[in-house]
Amino acid sequence: MALQIRGALEREREFRAAPACTSVPVHASGCLWKQKFTVRTADMHRGKRVAPEAQLVLPSGKPWHVTFGRTEPVVSEMKPGDKVVGLIWHGQVVEVRDAHGRRQQTSEGPVGWPEDRLGGALACFAFGLTALVGAVWGLFARDDKRQATAARIVRWHGVGMGGAAILTLWAQAANDWPMWAIPVIWGSVALLLCVSMLAFAIGAVRGDLDDETPSSPGPSSPPPPPPPALPVGGPGGPRASR
């Protein structure tokens, strides 16, 4: 993951430093070329596990198929016949701009890849490490109920830290925050979750989380029999005293 993040950073830096092409590139080139397209089709694939896609047509009539990571802000407004400008880099359309000046990276666009790789690395690291610790702990403590409970707590906190990394990545992409915001925000949440995990695990080992109430009530003893009643006319009764 570290190598992927490094490669994504280098690719994004290369893209941002690329010069504009002086003429139409015949072969895949590292310069940037703006090409006009006409939208033939645009499909959002809402509710499906398929990336949004569009078919763009060159002035010569040659179609060009592109896909996107999400629908906003350009693809959702695309209609057949619209005029757009595609930014070509290394033989791929990496960005599409509409008539209103809005821009959107395609699936081949290098912008945003380092953040995605970093968020994925944090999610995999947090969940994988805690899952490994919890699994090994639970394996060696199968006969100890308290230890098994503590191991289960560690595993579930790992799920929370992995989910926090995904939510942090989503918030960073939605608000266009810088890349350093991901480890800062996730680190704060992960620290709180680690403190919670440690506290609950210690409590489980000490038995503070044990359920002291019995699962089912035991058999109750019958009430003692009432004392025998004395007869009205027997010894010690009112008539005997007379």
JSON list of C-alpha atoms in Angstrom, two decimals:
[
{"chain": "A", "resi": 1, "resn": "MET", "atom": "CA", "xyz": [0.00, 0.00, 0.00]},
{"chain": "A", "resi": 2, "resn": "ALA", "atom": "CA", "xyz": [2.87, 2.36, 0.75]},
{"chain": "A", "resi": 3, "resn": "LEU", "atom": "CA", "xyz": [4.30, 1.74, -2.72]},
{"chain": "A", "resi": 4, "resn": "GLN", "atom": "CA", "xyz": [0.89, 2.37, -4.31]},
{"chain": "A", "resi": 5, "resn": "ILE", "atom": "CA", "xyz": [0.50, 5.66, -2.43]},
{"chain": "A", "resi": 6, "resn": "ARG", "atom": "CA", "xyz": [3.96, 6.75, -3.52]},
{"chain": "A", "resi": 7, "resn": "GLY", "atom": "CA", "xyz": [3.25, 5.84, -7.15]},
{"chain": "A", "resi": 8, "resn": "ALA", "atom": "CA", "xyz": [-0.08, 7.68, -7.07]},
{"chain": "A", "resi": 9, "resn": "LEU", "atom": "CA", "xyz": [1.60, 10.81, -5.66]},
{"chain": "A", "resi": 10, "resn": "GLU", "atom": "CA", "xyz": [4.26, 10.76, -8.37]},
{"chain": "A", "resi": 11, "resn": "ARG", "atom": "CA", "xyz": [1.63, 10.31, -11.09]},
{"chain": "A", "resi": 12, "resn": "GLU", "atom": "CA", "xyz": [-0.44, 13.22, -9.79]},
{"chain": "A", "resi": 13, "resn": "ARG", "atom": "CA", "xyz": [2.65, 15.47, -9.59]},
{"chain": "A", "resi": 14, "resn": "GLU", "atom": "CA", "xyz": [3.53, 14.52, -13.17]},
{"chain": "A", "resi": 15, "resn": "PHE", "atom": "CA", "xyz": [0.02, 15.39, -14.32]},
{"chain": "A", "resi": 16, "resn": "ARG", "atom": "CA", "xyz": [-0.01, 18.78, -12.60]},
{"chain": "A", "resi": 17, "resn": "ALA", "atom": "CA", "xyz": [3.41, 19.65, -14.04]},
{"chain": "A", "resi": 18, "resn": "ALA", "atom": "CA", "xyz": [2.58, 18.48, -17.58]},
{"chain": "A", "resi": 19, "resn": "PRO", "atom": "CA", "xyz": [2.78, 21.21, -20.27]},
{"chain": "A", "resi": 20, "resn": "ALA", "atom": "CA", "xyz": [0.13, 21.83, -22.88]},
{"chain": "A", "resi": 21, "resn": "CYS", "atom": "CA", "xyz": [0.62, 20.12, -26.24]},
{"chain": "A", "resi": 22, "resn": "THR", "atom": "CA", "xyz": [1.63, 22.42, -29.07]},
{"chain": "A", "resi": 23, "resn": "SER", "atom": "CA", "xyz": [-0.17, 20.26, -31.65]},
{"chain": "A", "resi": 24, "resn": "VAL", "atom": "CA", "xyz": [-2.51, 17.29, -31.81]},
{"chain": "A", "resi": 25, "resn": "PRO", "atom": "CA", "xyz": [-0.57, 14.32, -30.36]},
{"chain": "A", "resi": 26, "resn": "VAL", "atom": "CA", "xyz": [-0.33, 11.43, -32.78]},
{"chain": "A", "resi": 27, "resn": "HIS", "atom": "CA", "xyz": [0.87, 9.01, -30.11]},
{"chain": "A", "resi": 28, "resn": "ALA", "atom": "CA", "xyz": [0.28, 8.84, -26.35]},
{"chain": "A", "resi": 29, "resn": "SER", "atom": "CA", "xyz": [2.14, 11.79, -24.90]},
{"chain": "A", "resi": 30, "resn": "GLY", "atom": "CA", "xyz": [2.83, 13.31, -21.50]},
{"chain": "A", "resi": 31, "resn": "CYS", "atom": "CA", "xyz": [1.54, 16.72, -22.58]},
{"chain": "A", "resi": 32, "resn": "LEU", "atom": "CA", "xyz": [-2.05, 17.88, -22.09]},
{"chain": "A", "resi": 33, "resn": "TRP", "atom": "CA", "xyz": [-4.40, 18.23, -25.06]},
{"chain": "A", "resi": 34, "resn": "LYS", "atom": "CA", "xyz": [-7.91, 19.66, -24.94]},
{"chain": "A", "resi": 35, "resn": "GLN", "atom": "CA", "xyz": [-10.23, 17.87, -27.34]},
{"chain": "A", "resi": 36, "resn": "LYS", "atom": "CA", "xyz": [-13.85, 18.75, -28.13]},
{"chain": "A", "resi": 37, "resn": "PHE", "atom": "CA", "xyz": [-16.40, 15.93, -27.92]},
{"chain": "A", "resi": 38, "resn": "THR", "atom": "CA", "xyz": [-20.13, 15.47, -28.39]},
{"chain": "A", "resi": 39, "resn": "VAL", "atom": "CA", "xyz": [-22.00, 13.36, -25.86]},
{"chain": "A", "resi": 40, "resn": "ARG", "atom": "CA", "xyz": [-23.72, 10.38, -27.49]},
{"chain": "A", "resi": 41, "resn": "THR", "atom": "CA", "xyz": [-24.86, 8.52, -24.37]},
{"chain": "A", "resi": 42, "resn": "ALA", "atom": "CA", "xyz": [-24.50, 8.95, -20.62]},
{"chain": "A", "resi": 43, "resn": "ASP", "atom": "CA", "xyz": [-25.57, 6.30, -18.12]},
{"chain": "A", "resi": 44, "resn": "MET", "atom": "CA", "xyz": [-25.41, 6.83, -14.36]},
{"chain": "A", "resi": 45, "resn": "HIS", "atom": "CA", "xyz": [-26.19, 3.18, -13.45]},
{"chain": "A", "resi": 46, "resn": "ARG", "atom": "CA", "xyz": [-27.93, 4.36, -10.29]},
{"chain": "A", "resi": 47, "resn": "GLY", "atom": "CA", "xyz": [-28.53, 1.56, -7.82]},
{"chain": "A", "resi": 48, "resn": "LYS", "atom": "CA", "xyz": [-26.12, -0.75, -9.62]},
{"chain": "A", "resi": 49, "resn": "ARG", "atom": "CA", "xyz": [-22.56, -1.78, -8.87]},
{"chain": "A", "resi": 50, "resn": "VAL", "atom": "CA", "xyz": [-21.38, -0.36, -12.17]},
{"chain": "A", "resi": 51, "resn": "ALA", "atom": "CA", "xyz": [-19.37, 2.82, -12.62]},
{"chain": "A", "resi": 52, "resn": "PRO", "atom": "CA", "xyz": [-21.07, 5.74, -14.41]},
{"chain": "A", "resi": 53, "resn": "GLU", "atom": "CA", "xyz": [-20.07, 5.85, -18.05]},
{"chain": "A", "resi": 54, "resn": "ALA", "atom": "CA", "xyz": [-20.47, 7.97, -21.14]},
{"chain": "A", "resi": 55, "resn": "GLN", "atom": "CA", "xyz": [-19.76, 7.66, -24.82]},
{"chain": "A", "resi": 56, "resn": "LEU", "atom": "CA", "xyz": [-18.15, 10.70, -26.38]},
{"chain": "A", "resi": 57, "resn": "VAL", "atom": "CA", "xyz": [-17.79, 11.27, -30.11]},
{"chain": "A", "resi": 58, "resn": "LEU", "atom": "CA", "xyz": [-14.93, 13.10, -31.83]},
{"chain": "A", "resi": 59, "resn": "PRO", "atom": "CA", "xyz": [-15.65, 15.54, -34.69]},
{"chain": "A", "resi": 60, "resn": "SER", "atom": "CA", "xyz": [-14.49, 12.78, -37.03]},
{"chain": "A", "resi": 61, "resn": "GLY", "atom": "CA", "xyz": [-17.25, 10.49, -35.72]},
{"chain": "A", "resi": 62, "resn": "LYS", "atom": "CA", "xyz": [-14.97, 8.16, -33.77]},
{"chain": "A", "resi": 63, "resn": "PRO", "atom": "CA", "xyz": [-16.53, 7.15, -30.42]},
{"chain": "A", "resi": 64, "resn": "TRP", "atom": "CA", "xyz": [-14.60, 7.34, -27.17]},
{"chain": "A", "resi": 65, "resn": "HIS", "atom": "CA", "xyz": [-15.79, 5.42, -24.10]},
{"chain": "A", "resi": 66, "resn": "VAL", "atom": "CA", "xyz": [-15.03, 6.85, -20.65]},
{"chain": "A", "resi": 67, "resn": "THR", "atom": "CA", "xyz": [-16.00, 5.84, -17.11]},
{"chain": "A", "resi": 68, "resn": "PHE", "atom": "CA", "xyz": [-16.18, 7.85, -13.89]},
{"chain": "A", "resi": 69, "resn": "GLY", "atom": "CA", "xyz": [-15.76, 7.19, -10.21]},
{"chain": "A", "resi": 70, "resn": "ARG", "atom": "CA", "xyz": [-18.93, 9.08, -9.26]},
{"chain": "A", "resi": 71, "resn": "THR", "atom": "CA", "xyz": [-21.80, 10.95, -10.90]},
{"chain": "A", "resi": 72, "resn": "GLU", "atom": "CA", "xyz": [-21.15, 14.52, -9.71]},
{"chain": "A", "resi": 73, "resn": "PRO", "atom": "CA", "xyz": [-20.71, 17.20, -10.84]},
{"chain": "A", "resi": 74, "resn": "VAL", "atom": "CA", "xyz": [-20.55, 16.75, -14.64]},
{"chain": "A", "resi": 75, "resn": "VAL", "atom": "CA", "xyz": [-21.80, 13.27, -15.57]},
{"chain": "A", "resi": 76, "resn": "SER", "atom": "CA", "xyz": [-25.16, 13.67, -13.84]},
{"chain": "A", "resi": 77, "resn": "GLU", "atom": "CA", "xyz": [-25.92, 16.67, -16.11]},
{"chain": "A", "resi": 78, "resn": "MET", "atom": "CA", "xyz": [-24.78, 15.08, -19.36]},
{"chain": "A", "resi": 79, "resn": "LYS", "atom": "CA", "xyz": [-27.37, 14.66, -22.12]},
{"chain": "A", "resi": 80, "resn": "PRO", "atom": "CA", "xyz": [-27.04, 13.37, -25.68]},
{"chain": "A", "resi": 81, "resn": "GLY", "atom": "CA", "xyz": [-25.91, 16.16, -27.96]},
{"chain": "A", "resi": 82, "resn": "ASP", "atom": "CA", "xyz": [-24.11, 18.18, -25.27]},
{"chain": "A", "resi": 83, "resn": "LYS", "atom": "CA", "xyz": [-20.70, 19.61, -26.09]},
{"chain": "A", "resi": 84, "resn": "VAL", "atom": "CA", "xyz": [-17.88, 18.85, -23.67]},
{"chain": "A", "resi": 85, "resn": "VAL", "atom": "CA", "xyz": [-14.11, 19.19, -23.62]},
{"chain": "A", "resi": 86, "resn": "GLY", "atom": "CA", "xyz": [-11.97, 16.21, -22.75]},
{"chain": "A", "resi": 87, "resn": "LEU", "atom": "CA", "xyz": [-8.46, 16.58, -21.36]},
{"chain": "A", "resi": 88, "resn": "ILE", "atom": "CA", "xyz": [-6.24, 13.91, -22.92]},
{"chain": "A", "resi": 89, "resn": "TRP", "atom": "CA", "xyz": [-3.05, 12.76, -21.17]},
{"chain": "A", "resi": 90, "resn": "HIS", "atom": "CA", "xyz": [-0.99, 9.69, -22.10]},
{"chain": "A", "resi": 91, "resn": "GLY", "atom": "CA", "xyz": [-3.63, 8.69, -24.62]},
{"chain": "A", "resi": 92, "resn": "GLN", "atom": "CA", "xyz": [-6.51, 8.69, -22.09]},
{"chain": "A", "resi": 93, "resn": "VAL", "atom": "CA", "xyz": [-9.31, 11.13, -21.33]},
{"chain": "A", "resi": 94, "resn": "VAL", "atom": "CA", "xyz": [-8.49, 12.01, -17.73]},
{"chain": "A", "resi": 95, "resn": "GLU", "atom": "CA", "xyz": [-10.88, 14.92, -17.26]},
{"chain": "A", "resi": 96, "resn": "VAL", "atom": "CA", "xyz": [-14.15, 16.16, -18.75]},
{"chain": "A", "resi": 97, "resn": "ARG", "atom": "CA", "xyz": [-15.31, 19.78, -18.69]},
{"chain": "A", "resi": 98, "resn": "ASP", "atom": "CA", "xyz": [-18.82, 20.89, -19.57]},
{"chain": "A", "resi": 99, "resn": "ALA", "atom": "CA", "xyz": [-20.03, 24.16, -21.10]},
{"chain": "A", "resi": 100, "resn": "HIS", "atom": "CA", "xyz": [-20.39, 25.73, -17.64]},
{"chain": "A", "resi": 101, "resn": "GLY", "atom": "CA", "xyz": [-16.73, 25.19, -16.79]},
{"chain": "A", "resi": 102, "resn": "ARG", "atom": "CA", "xyz": [-17.30, 22.39, -14.32]},
{"chain": "A", "resi": 103, "resn": "ARG", "atom": "CA", "xyz": [-14.65, 19.66, -14.23]},
{"chain": "A", "resi": 104, "resn": "GLN", "atom": "CA", "xyz": [-14.69, 16.01, -13.29]},
{"chain": "A", "resi": 105, "resn": "GLN", "atom": "CA", "xyz": [-11.96, 13.40, -13.30]},
{"chain": "A", "resi": 106, "resn": "THR", "atom": "CA", "xyz": [-12.58, 10.17, -15.17]},
{"chain": "A", "resi": 107, "resn": "SER", "atom": "CA", "xyz": [-11.56, 6.76, -13.87]},
{"chain": "A", "resi": 108, "resn": "GLU", "atom": "CA", "xyz": [-8.18, 7.33, -15.57]},
{"chain": "A", "resi": 109, "resn": "GLY", "atom": "CA", "xyz": [-7.64, 10.69, -13.91]},
{"chain": "A", "resi": 110, "resn": "PRO", "atom": "CA", "xyz": [-4.66, 10.83, -11.53]},
{"chain": "A", "resi": 111, "resn": "VAL", "atom": "CA", "xyz": [-6.10, 13.44, -9.17]},
{"chain": "A", "resi": 112, "resn": "GLY", "atom": "CA", "xyz": [-7.45, 11.94, -5.93]},
{"chain": "A", "resi": 113, "resn": "TRP", "atom": "CA", "xyz": [-5.74, 8.57, -6.22]},
{"chain": "A", "resi": 114, "resn": "PRO", "atom": "CA", "xyz": [-3.24, 9.18, -3.37]},
{"chain": "A", "resi": 115, "resn": "GLU", "atom": "CA", "xyz": [-6.11, 10.00, -0.99]},
{"chain": "A", "resi": 116, "resn": "ASP", "atom": "CA", "xyz": [-8.00, 6.86, -2.00]},
{"chain": "A", "resi": 117, "resn": "ARG", "atom": "CA", "xyz": [-4.92, 4.71, -1.50]},
{"chain": "A", "resi": 118, "resn": "LEU", "atom": "CA", "xyz": [-4.17, 6.30, 1.89]},
{"chain": "A", "resi": 119, "resn": "GLY", "atom": "CA", "xyz": [-7.72, 5.81, 3.13]},
{"chain": "A", "resi": 120, "resn": "GLY", "atom": "CA", "xyz": [-7.71, 2.19, 1.98]},
{"chain": "A", "resi": 121, "resn": "ALA", "atom": "CA", "xyz": [-4.35, 1.58, 3.65]},
{"chain": "A", "resi": 122, "resn": "LEU", "atom": "CA", "xyz": [-5.56, 3.01, 6.97]},
{"chain": "A", "resi": 123, "resn": "ALA", "atom": "CA", "xyz": [-8.76, 0.95, 6.85]},
{"chain": "A", "resi": 124, "resn": "CYS", "atom": "CA", "xyz": [-6.90, -2.28, 6.01]},
{"chain": "A", "resi": 125, "resn": "PHE", "atom": "CA", "xyz": [-4.19, -1.65, 8.61]},
{"chain": "A", "resi": 126, "resn": "ALA", "atom": "CA", "xyz": [-6.58, -0.77, 11.43]},
{"chain": "A", "resi": 127, "resn": "PHE", "atom": "CA", "xyz": [-8.99, -3.61, 10.81]},
{"chain": "A", "resi": 128, "resn": "GLY", "atom": "CA", "xyz": [-6.34, -6.18, 9.93]},
{"chain": "A", "resi": 129, "resn": "LEU", "atom": "CA", "xyz": [-4.13, -5.53, 12.94]},
{"chain": "A", "resi": 130, "resn": "THR", "atom": "CA", "xyz": [-6.94, -5.56, 15.51]},
{"chain": "A", "resi": 131, "resn": "ALA", "atom": "CA", "xyz": [-8.58, -8.57, 13.86]},
{"chain": "A", "resi": 132, "resn": "LEU", "atom": "CA", "xyz": [-5.28, -10.46, 14.04]},
{"chain": "A", "resi": 133, "resn": "VAL", "atom": "CA", "xyz": [-4.73, -9.57, 17.71]},
{"chain": "A", "resi": 134, "resn": "GLY", "atom": "CA", "xyz": [-8.31, -10.42, 18.62]},
{"chain": "A", "resi": 135, "resn": "ALA", "atom": "CA", "xyz": [-8.26, -13.69, 16.70]},
{"chain": "A", "resi": 136, "resn": "VAL", "atom": "CA", "xyz": [-4.97, -14.89, 18.24]},
{"chain": "A", "resi": 137, "resn": "TRP", "atom": "CA", "xyz": [-6.11, -13.79, 21.69]},
{"chain": "A", "resi": 138, "resn": "GLY", "atom": "CA", "xyz": [-9.41, -15.62, 21.34]},
{"chain": "A", "resi": 139, "resn": "LEU", "atom": "CA", "xyz": [-7.69, -18.74, 20.01]},
{"chain": "A", "resi": 140, "resn": "PHE", "atom": "CA", "xyz": [-5.47, -19.07, 23.09]},
{"chain": "A", "resi": 141, "resn": "ALA", "atom": "CA", "xyz": [-8.26, -18.14, 25.52]},
{"chain": "A", "resi": 142, "resn": "ARG", "atom": "CA", "xyz": [-11.07, -20.38, 24.34]},
{"chain": "A", "resi": 143, "resn": "ASP", "atom": "CA", "xyz": [-11.55, -21.90, 27.81]},
{"chain": "A", "resi": 144, "resn": "ASP", "atom": "CA", "xyz": [-11.59, -18.54, 29.60]},
{"chain": "A", "resi": 145, "resn": "LYS", "atom": "CA", "xyz": [-14.87, -16.72, 29.18]},
{"chain": "A", "resi": 146, "resn": "ARG", "atom": "CA", "xyz": [-13.48, -13.35, 30.29]},
{"chain": "A", "resi": 147, "resn": "GLN", "atom": "CA", "xyz": [-10.48, -13.53, 27.98]},
{"chain": "A", "resi": 148, "resn": "ALA", "atom": "CA", "xyz": [-12.71, -14.55, 25.05]},
{"chain": "A", "resi": 149, "resn": "THR", "atom": "CA", "xyz": [-14.98, -11.57, 25.73]},
{"chain": "A", "resi": 150, "resn": "ALA", "atom": "CA", "xyz": [-11.98, -9.22, 25.74]},
{"chain": "A", "resi": 151, "resn": "ALA", "atom": "CA", "xyz": [-10.76, -10.66, 22.43]},
{"chain": "A", "resi": 152, "resn": "ARG", "atom": "CA", "xyz": [-14.19, -10.14, 20.90]},
{"chain": "A", "resi": 153, "resn": "ILE", "atom": "CA", "xyz": [-14.17, -6.51, 22.08]},
{"chain": "A", "resi": 154, "resn": "VAL", "atom": "CA", "xyz": [-10.81, -5.95, 20.37]},
{"chain": "A", "resi": 155, "resn": "ARG", "atom": "CA", "xyz": [-12.13, -7.35, 17.07]},
{"chain": "A", "resi": 156, "resn": "TRP", "atom": "CA", "xyz": [-15.25, -5.19, 17.10]},
{"chain": "A", "resi": 157, "resn": "HIS", "atom": "CA", "xyz": [-13.23, -2.05, 17.81]},
{"chain": "A", "resi": 158, "resn": "GLY", "atom": "CA", "xyz": [-11.13, -2.92, 14.77]},
{"chain": "A", "resi": 159, "resn": "VAL", "atom": "CA", "xyz": [-14.29, -2.86, 12.67]},
{"chain": "A", "resi": 160, "resn": "GLY", "atom": "CA", "xyz": [-15.02, 0.60, 14.05]},
{"chain": "A", "resi": 161, "resn": "MET", "atom": "CA", "xyz": [-11.55, 1.92, 13.21]},
{"chain": "A", "resi": 162, "resn": "GLY", "atom": "CA", "xyz": [-11.76, 0.54, 9.68]},
{"chain": "A", "resi": 163, "resn": "GLY", "atom": "CA", "xyz": [-15.17, 2.12, 9.19]},
{"chain": "A", "resi": 164, "resn": "ALA", "atom": "CA", "xyz": [-13.86, 5.42, 10.56]},
{"chain": "A", "resi": 165, "resn": "ALA", "atom": "CA", "xyz": [-11.15, 5.43, 7.89]},
{"chain": "A", "resi": 166, "resn": "ILE", "atom": "CA", "xyz": [-13.72, 4.93, 5.12]},
{"chain": "A", "resi": 167, "resn": "LEU", "atom": "CA", "xyz": [-15.95, 7.71, 6.48]},
{"chain": "A", "resi": 168, "resn": "THR", "atom": "CA", "xyz": [-12.95, 10.03, 6.80]},
{"chain": "A", "resi": 169, "resn": "LEU", "atom": "CA", "xyz": [-12.02, 9.39, 3.18]},
{"chain": "A", "resi": 170, "resn": "TRP", "atom": "CA", "xyz": [-15.60, 10.09, 2.09]},
{"chain": "A", "resi": 171, "resn": "ALA", "atom": "CA", "xyz": [-15.67, 13.37, 4.04]},
{"chain": "A", "resi": 172, "resn": "GLN", "atom": "CA", "xyz": [-12.31, 14.42, 2.60]},
{"chain": "A", "resi": 173, "resn": "ALA", "atom": "CA", "xyz": [-13.44, 13.79, -0.96]},
{"chain": "A", "resi": 174, "resn": "ALA", "atom": "CA", "xyz": [-16.81, 15.50, -0.46]},
{"chain": "A", "resi": 175, "resn": "ASN", "atom": "CA", "xyz": [-15.28, 18.64, 1.03]},
{"chain": "A", "resi": 176, "resn": "ASP", "atom": "CA", "xyz": [-12.09, 18.69, -1.07]},
{"chain": "A", "resi": 177, "resn": "TRP", "atom": "CA", "xyz": [-9.85, 18.74, 2.01]},
{"chain": "A", "resi": 178, "resn": "PRO", "atom": "CA", "xyz": [-6.07, 18.29, 1.62]},
{"chain": "A", "resi": 179, "resn": "MET", "atom": "CA", "xyz": [-4.56, 14.85, 1.92]},
{"chain": "A", "resi": 180, "resn": "TRP", "atom": "CA", "xyz": [-3.07, 15.46, 5.38]},
{"chain": "A", "resi": 181, "resn": "ALA", "atom": "CA", "xyz": [-6.61, 15.85, 6.77]},
{"chain": "A", "resi": 182, "resn": "ILE", "atom": "CA", "xyz": [-7.17, 12.08, 6.44]},
{"chain": "A", "resi": 183, "resn": "PRO", "atom": "CA", "xyz": [-4.53, 10.92, 8.96]},
{"chain": "A", "resi": 184, "resn": "VAL", "atom": "CA", "xyz": [-5.29, 13.84, 11.30]},
{"chain": "A", "resi": 185, "resn": "ILE", "atom": "CA", "xyz": [-9.04, 13.17, 11.48]},
{"chain": "A", "resi": 186, "resn": "TRP", "atom": "CA", "xyz": [-8.75, 9.41, 11.45]},
{"chain": "A", "resi": 187, "resn": "GLY", "atom": "CA", "xyz": [-5.92, 9.48, 14.00]},
{"chain": "A", "resi": 188, "resn": "SER", "atom": "CA", "xyz": [-8.09, 11.41, 16.47]},
{"chain": "A", "resi": 189, "resn": "VAL", "atom": "CA", "xyz": [-11.01, 9.00, 16.07]},
{"chain": "A", "resi": 190, "resn": "ALA", "atom": "CA", "xyz": [-8.72, 5.96, 16.22]},
{"chain": "A", "resi": 191, "resn": "LEU", "atom": "CA", "xyz": [-7.13, 7.24, 19.44]},
{"chain": "A", "resi": 192, "resn": "LEU", "atom": "CA", "xyz": [-10.54, 7.51, 21.11]},
{"chain": "A", "resi": 193, "resn": "LEU", "atom": "CA", "xyz": [-11.46, 4.03, 19.89]},
{"chain": "A", "resi": 194, "resn": "CYS", "atom": "CA", "xyz": [-8.16, 2.62, 21.18]},
{"chain": "A", "resi": 195, "resn": "VAL", "atom": "CA", "xyz": [-8.81, 4.11, 24.64]},
{"chain": "A", "resi": 196, "resn": "SER", "atom": "CA", "xyz": [-12.32, 2.66, 24.59]},
{"chain": "A", "resi": 197, "resn": "MET", "atom": "CA", "xyz": [-11.01, -0.72, 23.44]},
{"chain": "A", "resi": 198, "resn": "LEU", "atom": "CA", "xyz": [-8.39, -0.80, 26.20]},
{"chain": "A", "resi": 199, "resn": "ALA", "atom": "CA", "xyz": [-10.88, 0.17, 28.89]},
{"chain": "A", "resi": 200, "resn": "PHE", "atom": "CA", "xyz": [-13.49, -2.40, 27.84]},
{"chain": "A", "resi": 201, "resn": "ALA", "atom": "CA", "xyz": [-10.89, -5.15, 27.42]},
{"chain": "A", "resi": 202, "resn": "ILE", "atom": "CA", "xyz": [-9.48, -4.54, 30.91]},
{"chain": "A", "resi": 203, "resn": "GLY", "atom": "CA", "xyz": [-13.00, -4.50, 32.31]},
{"chain": "A", "resi": 204, "resn": "ALA", "atom": "CA", "xyz": [-13.78, -7.79, 30.59]},
{"chain": "A", "resi": 205, "resn": "VAL", "atom": "CA", "xyz": [-10.63, -9.45, 31.97]},
{"chain": "A", "resi": 206, "resn": "ARG", "atom": "CA", "xyz": [-11.39, -8.23, 35.49]},
{"chain": "A", "resi": 207, "resn": "GLY", "atom": "CA", "xyz": [-14.95, -9.50, 35.25]},
{"chain": "A", "resi": 208, "resn": "ASP", "atom": "CA", "xyz": [-16.64, -6.10, 35.35]},
{"chain": "A", "resi": 209, "resn": "LEU", "atom": "CA", "xyz": [-18.70, -7.05, 32.30]},
{"chain": "A", "resi": 210, "resn": "ASP", "atom": "CA", "xyz": [-19.89, -10.38, 33.70]},
{"chain": "A", "resi": 211, "resn": "ASP", "atom": "CA", "xyz": [-23.63, -10.85, 33.96]},
{"chain": "A", "resi": 212, "resn": "GLU", "atom": "CA", "xyz": [-24.25, -11.54, 37.64]},
{"chain": "A", "resi": 213, "resn": "THR", "atom": "CA", "xyz": [-27.98, -12.22, 37.27]},
{"chain": "A", "resi": 214, "resn": "PRO", "atom": "CA", "xyz": [-28.78, -15.91, 36.68]},
{"chain": "A", "resi": 215, "resn": "SER", "atom": "CA", "xyz": [-30.06, -16.81, 33.27]},
{"chain": "A", "resi": 216, "resn": "SER", "atom": "CA", "xyz": [-33.06, -18.73, 34.72]},
{"chain": "A", "resi": 217, "resn": "PRO", "atom": "CA", "xyz": [-34.52, -18.63, 38.25]},
{"chain": "A", "resi": 218, "resn": "GLY", "atom": "CA", "xyz": [-33.72, -21.67, 40.38]},
{"chain": "A", "resi": 219, "resn": "PRO", "atom": "CA", "xyz": [-36.30, -23.79, 42.18]},
{"chain": "A", "resi": 220, "resn": "SER", "atom": "CA", "xyz": [-37.85, -21.94, 45.12]},
{"chain": "A", "resi": 221, "resn": "SER", "atom": "CA", "xyz": [-38.39, -23.67, 48.46]},
{"chain": "A", "resi": 222, "resn": "PRO", "atom": "CA", "xyz": [-42.02, -24.12, 49.52]},
{"chain": "A", "resi": 223, "resn": "PRO", "atom": "CA", "xyz": [-43.31, -21.81, 52.25]},
{"chain": "A", "resi": 224, "resn": "PRO", "atom": "CA", "xyz": [-43.34, -23.21, 55.81]},
{"chain": "A", "resi": 225, "resn": "PRO", "atom": "CA", "xyz": [-46.64, -24.81, 56.88]},
{"chain": "A", "resi": 226, "resn": "PRO", "atom": "CA", "xyz": [-48.92, -22.70, 59.13]},
{"chain": "A", "resi": 227, "resn": "PRO", "atom": "CA", "xyz": [-48.98, -23.50, 62.86]},
{"chain": "A", "resi": 228, "resn": "PRO", "atom": "CA", "xyz": [-51.77, -25.89, 63.92]},
{"chain": "A", "resi": 229, "resn": "ALA", "atom": "CA", "xyz": [-54.89, -24.21, 65.30]},
{"chain": "A", "resi": 230, "resn": "LEU", "atom": "CA", "xyz": [-56.00, -25.11, 68.82]},
{"chain": "A", "resi": 231, "resn": "PRO", "atom": "CA", "xyz": [-59.53, -26.44, 69.25]},
{"chain": "A", "resi": 232, "resn": "VAL", "atom": "CA", "xyz": [-62.02, -24.10, 70.83]},
{"chain": "A", "resi": 233, "resn": "GLY", "atom": "CA", "xyz": [-62.85, -26.37, 73.73]},
{"chain": "A", "resi": 234, "resn": "GLY", "atom": "CA", "xyz": [-59.50, -28.03, 74.23]},
{"chain": "A", "resi": 235, "resn": "PRO", "atom": "CA", "xyz": [-56.96, -27.60, 76.99]},
{"chain": "A", "resi": 236, "resn": "GLY", "atom": "CA", "xyz": [-55.94, -24.01, 77.48]},
{"chain": "A", "resi": 237, "resn": "GLY", "atom": "CA", "xyz": [-59.11, -22.81, 75.69]},
{"chain": "A", "resi": 238, "resn": "PRO", "atom": "CA", "xyz": [-61.69, -20.41, 77.11]},
{"chain": "A", "resi": 239, "resn": "ARG", "atom": "CA", "xyz": [-63.96, -23.17, 78.52]},
{"chain": "A", "resi": 240, "resn": "ALA", "atom": "CA", "xyz": [-61.05, -24.87, 80.32]},
{"chain": "A", "resi": 241, "resn": "SER", "atom": "CA", "xyz": [-60.12, -21.64, 82.03]},
{"chain": "A", "resi": 242, "resn": "ARG", "atom": "CA", "xyz": [-63.64, -21.45, 83.51]}
]
